[in-house]
Structure formats: structure tokens, C-alpha cells
mmCIF file of C-alpha atoms in Angstrom:
data_model
loop_
_atom_site.group_PDB
_atom_site.id
_atom_site.type_symbol
_atom_site.label_atom_id
_atom_site.label_comp_id
_atom_site.label_asym_id
_atom_site.label_seq_id
_atom_site.Cartn_x
_atom_site.Cartn_y
_atom_site.Cartn_z
ATOM 1 C CA MET A 1 34.769 -29.937 70.284
ATOM 2 C CA SER A 2 37.268 -29.130 73.307
ATOM 3 C CA LEU A 3 40.513 -31.345 73.941
ATOM 4 C CA ARG A 4 41.450 -29.545 77.043
ATOM 5 C CA ASN A 5 40.445 -32.516 79.305
ATOM 6 C CA LEU A 6 42.978 -34.637 77.678
ATOM 7 C CA SER A 7 46.077 -34.935 79.873
ATOM 8 C CA PRO A 8 49.313 -36.093 78.607
ATOM 9 C CA PRO A 9 48.996 -39.673 80.177
ATOM 10 C CA LEU A 10 45.563 -40.192 78.998
ATOM 11 C CA VAL A 11 46.854 -39.526 75.636
ATOM 12 C CA THR A 12 49.707 -41.702 75.808
ATOM 13 C CA LEU A 13 47.543 -44.674 77.202
ATOM 14 C CA ALA A 14 45.154 -44.168 74.196
ATOM 15 C CA GLY A 15 47.844 -44.520 71.757
ATOM 16 C CA VAL A 16 49.545 -47.580 73.532
ATOM 17 C CA ALA A 17 46.055 -48.876 73.781
ATOM 18 C CA THR A 18 45.422 -48.247 70.012
ATOM 19 C CA MET A 19 48.445 -49.963 68.941
ATOM 20 C CA ALA A 20 48.217 -52.796 71.290
ATOM 21 C CA GLY A 21 44.431 -53.421 70.178
ATOM 22 C CA LEU A 22 45.368 -53.469 66.573
ATOM 23 C CA PRO A 23 45.344 -57.292 66.197
ATOM 24 C CA ALA A 24 42.058 -57.460 68.147
ATOM 25 C CA LEU A 25 40.528 -54.824 66.181
ATOM 26 C CA ASP A 26 41.735 -56.481 62.840
ATOM 27 C CA ALA A 27 40.241 -59.846 64.167
ATOM 28 C CA ILE A 28 36.796 -58.079 65.264
ATOM 29 C CA LEU A 29 36.629 -56.231 61.824
ATOM 30 C CA SER A 30 37.162 -59.472 59.723
ATOM 31 C CA THR A 31 33.600 -60.572 60.311
ATOM 32 C CA THR A 32 32.080 -57.119 59.735
ATOM 33 C CA SER A 33 30.044 -56.300 56.542
ATOM 34 C CA LEU A 34 31.670 -54.091 53.914
ATOM 35 C CA ALA A 35 29.074 -51.375 54.336
ATOM 36 C CA ALA A 36 29.973 -51.292 58.090
ATOM 37 C CA LEU A 37 33.839 -51.166 57.402
ATOM 38 C CA LYS A 38 33.175 -48.280 54.934
ATOM 39 C CA PHE A 39 31.119 -46.241 57.641
ATOM 40 C CA ILE A 40 34.130 -47.107 60.224
ATOM 41 C CA ASN A 41 36.605 -45.842 58.112
ATOM 42 C CA THR A 42 34.559 -42.814 57.187
ATOM 43 C CA ALA A 43 34.045 -42.137 60.590
ATOM 44 C CA ALA A 44 37.650 -42.697 61.695
ATOM 45 C CA PHE A 45 38.865 -39.970 59.191
ATOM 46 C CA ALA A 46 35.979 -37.583 60.108
ATOM 47 C CA LEU A 47 37.501 -37.788 63.646
ATOM 48 C CA ASN A 48 40.933 -37.073 62.286
ATOM 49 C CA VAL A 49 39.708 -34.133 60.383
ATOM 50 C CA GLY A 50 37.814 -32.773 63.285
ATOM 51 C CA ALA A 51 40.785 -33.138 65.691
ATOM 52 C CA VAL A 52 42.899 -31.280 63.075
ATOM 53 C CA SER A 53 40.374 -28.461 62.875
ATOM 54 C CA VAL A 54 40.439 -27.488 66.613
ATOM 55 C CA PRO A 55 42.331 -24.533 66.869
ATOM 56 C CA GLY A 56 45.150 -24.143 69.481
ATOM 57 C CA ARG A 57 47.829 -26.335 68.365
ATOM 58 C CA LEU A 58 51.450 -25.022 68.600
ATOM 59 C CA ASP A 59 51.749 -24.895 64.856
ATOM 60 C CA GLY A 60 48.585 -22.604 64.527
ATOM 61 C CA GLN A 61 50.075 -20.318 67.097
ATOM 62 C CA GLN A 62 53.092 -19.888 64.932
ATOM 63 C CA ASP A 63 51.283 -19.522 62.097
ATOM 64 C CA ASP A 64 49.037 -16.668 63.507
ATOM 65 C CA GLU A 65 52.238 -14.761 64.628
ATOM 66 C CA MET A 66 53.879 -15.334 61.171
ATOM 67 C CA ARG A 67 50.856 -13.645 59.505
ATOM 68 C CA LYS A 68 50.722 -10.854 62.048
ATOM 69 C CA GLY A 69 54.388 -10.056 61.373
ATOM 70 C CA GLU A 70 55.261 -10.797 64.846
ATOM 71 C CA ILE A 71 57.864 -13.359 63.994
ATOM 72 C CA ASN A 72 60.042 -13.732 60.578
ATOM 73 C CA PRO A 73 60.711 -17.396 59.623
ATOM 74 C CA SER A 74 63.604 -16.382 57.597
ATOM 75 C CA LYS A 75 65.387 -14.909 60.920
ATOM 76 C CA PRO A 76 64.708 -17.842 63.308
ATOM 77 C CA ASN A 77 67.109 -16.248 66.040
ATOM 78 C CA ALA A 78 66.102 -12.635 65.316
ATOM 79 C CA ASN A 79 63.226 -12.667 67.763
ATOM 80 C CA GLU A 80 61.098 -15.046 69.741
ATOM 81 C CA THR A 81 57.218 -15.668 69.023
ATOM 82 C CA ALA A 82 54.930 -13.144 70.853
ATOM 83 C CA SER A 83 53.426 -15.979 72.883
ATOM 84 C CA GLY A 84 56.736 -17.799 73.482
ATOM 85 C CA VAL A 85 55.314 -21.299 72.594
ATOM 86 C CA TYR A 86 57.392 -21.747 69.365
ATOM 87 C CA GLY A 87 60.584 -20.198 70.186
ATOM 88 C CA ARG A 88 63.837 -21.934 70.106
ATOM 89 C CA ASN A 89 63.548 -22.700 73.961
ATOM 90 C CA ARG A 90 60.061 -24.125 73.814
ATOM 91 C CA CYS A 91 61.026 -27.599 74.734
ATOM 92 C CA ARG A 92 63.854 -30.018 74.425
ATOM 93 C CA THR A 93 64.504 -31.979 71.062
ATOM 94 C CA LEU A 94 67.094 -33.560 69.266
ATOM 95 C CA VAL A 95 65.983 -32.434 65.704
ATOM 96 C CA ASP A 96 64.058 -29.112 65.330
ATOM 97 C CA PRO A 97 62.338 -29.667 61.782
ATOM 98 C CA SER A 98 61.919 -26.541 59.454
ATOM 99 C CA GLY A 99 58.400 -25.563 58.828
ATOM 100 C CA TRP A 100 58.435 -27.008 55.265
ATOM 101 C CA ALA A 101 58.996 -30.186 56.727
ATOM 102 C CA PHE A 102 55.260 -30.198 57.869
ATOM 103 C CA ALA A 103 54.110 -29.861 54.176
ATOM 104 C CA ILE A 104 53.950 -33.761 54.099
ATOM 105 C CA TRP A 105 50.702 -33.421 55.804
ATOM 106 C CA GLY A 106 49.113 -32.299 52.663
ATOM 107 C CA PRO A 107 49.795 -35.419 50.454
ATOM 108 C CA ILE A 108 48.833 -37.492 53.392
ATOM 109 C CA TYR A 109 45.331 -35.934 53.727
ATOM 110 C CA LEU A 110 44.880 -35.961 50.172
ATOM 111 C CA GLY A 111 45.701 -39.693 49.975
ATOM 112 C CA GLU A 112 43.335 -40.381 53.049
ATOM 113 C CA THR A 113 40.476 -38.481 51.277
ATOM 114 C CA ALA A 114 41.251 -40.191 47.976
ATOM 115 C CA PHE A 115 40.808 -43.434 49.792
ATOM 116 C CA ILE A 116 37.705 -42.458 51.378
ATOM 117 C CA ALA A 117 36.132 -41.122 48.154
ATOM 118 C CA THR A 118 37.286 -44.252 46.216
ATOM 119 C CA GLN A 119 35.677 -46.718 48.923
ATOM 120 C CA LEU A 120 32.385 -44.745 48.801
ATOM 121 C CA LEU A 121 32.064 -44.036 45.097
ATOM 122 C CA SER A 122 33.341 -47.118 43.672
ATOM 123 C CA SER A 123 33.485 -50.890 43.983
ATOM 124 C CA HIS A 124 37.288 -51.300 43.063
ATOM 125 C CA ALA A 125 38.621 -50.929 46.450
ATOM 126 C CA ASP A 126 36.277 -53.740 47.927
ATOM 127 C CA ALA A 127 38.690 -56.368 47.968
ATOM 128 C CA VAL A 128 41.244 -54.320 49.927
ATOM 129 C CA ILE A 129 38.962 -52.627 52.672
ATOM 130 C CA PRO A 130 38.686 -55.608 55.249
ATOM 131 C CA GLY A 131 42.485 -55.811 55.364
ATOM 132 C CA MET A 132 42.929 -51.824 55.377
ATOM 133 C CA THR A 133 40.324 -50.773 57.891
ATOM 134 C CA ALA A 134 42.045 -51.673 61.106
ATOM 135 C CA PRO A 135 45.453 -50.059 60.086
ATOM 136 C CA PHE A 136 43.447 -47.125 58.479
ATOM 137 C CA VAL A 137 41.367 -46.523 61.766
ATOM 138 C CA ALA A 138 44.639 -46.849 63.973
ATOM 139 C CA ALA A 139 46.338 -44.238 61.856
ATOM 140 C CA ASN A 140 43.557 -42.038 62.012
ATOM 141 C CA LEU A 141 43.334 -42.451 65.846
ATOM 142 C CA MET A 142 46.915 -41.835 66.301
ATOM 143 C CA GLN A 143 46.891 -38.694 64.154
ATOM 144 C CA SER A 144 43.856 -37.346 66.210
ATOM 145 C CA LEU A 145 45.783 -38.071 69.521
ATOM 146 C CA TRP A 146 48.863 -36.193 68.025
ATOM 147 C CA CYS A 147 46.836 -33.355 67.331
ATOM 148 C CA ALA A 148 45.301 -33.336 70.761
ATOM 149 C CA SER A 149 48.773 -33.564 72.633
ATOM 150 C CA PHE A 150 50.395 -30.798 70.409
ATOM 151 C CA ARG A 151 49.178 -28.242 72.530
ATOM 152 C CA PRO A 152 50.788 -25.549 74.732
ATOM 153 C CA SER A 153 49.331 -27.356 77.866
ATOM 154 C CA TYR A 154 51.638 -30.279 77.075
ATOM 155 C CA LEU A 155 55.086 -28.117 77.490
ATOM 156 C CA GLY A 156 54.918 -28.332 81.242
#
């Protein structure tokens, strides 16, 4: 799977289209069978996991450099990263979050995995699946787009 052909304008357009199309997606999915909705949810989550698994994101480079001992997270100003993509001057931001702030993704993916497992293995979620599918699919598409855009090629 390659994300190199995704340009920043294309990713932005896909994100806007996803959000703008959410009401239409919800209307289309309201007449879809429960089995199809479960498949759509599972496919959207699989796309998201696949996008996260593609190496080359900025945070992956920082992790590799930390494991090699090239940077010391306890001394952020002591040295820049070897690749220069995750240093203090990598891009303009108003807030530069600490690395631990990204730990929230563990519970997020755990919750998404629990939802997928529950819908596939139990009928307890059947009543809420029609109302949850459009937002769940949109959230997974947006997460996939985020992973595609969090790459060094976007630093321009």
C-alpha cells in the first residue's frame, strides 16, 4: 500500500467531501441491511488499520530515532533529530504536544476494535448499528486521511 500519490490538496478535498457527504451517507445507509452495515463498518476499520500500518509517518521516524539513541526525549533542546523531520523547527504550530499526548490512540483503537467485535459476535449492538455506521465510517476515513497526511512530504 502506497500513500505517496496523495497530495495535500487531494487529502483536504477528501476530508471535506467526507464531512459534507455525511448526511447523504447516513440517508443511503438507513435502507441498507444489517449484514451490509456490519461489513461496511469492518471494512472502514480495516482501511484505517491499514493506513496506520504504512510506515513513513513523522511519528514513526521519531520513534525509530529514539530507539537508536539518536534523540533523547527527556532533553528536547539538546539535539535535533537525525532526519530533521521531528525537530523543534519542523513546522509552524501554536501548540507542540508532548509525545505522551498521543497515548490516547490506544484507547481509541481499543474502543473501535471492541465495537467491531461486538457487532460481529453479538446481537446486542444490532439496534444501534444503523445510527452509528455513517459516523463510524466517516471517523475511520478521517483517521485514514490523517495518517496519509502526517508524512514528511507534507512539510513543504
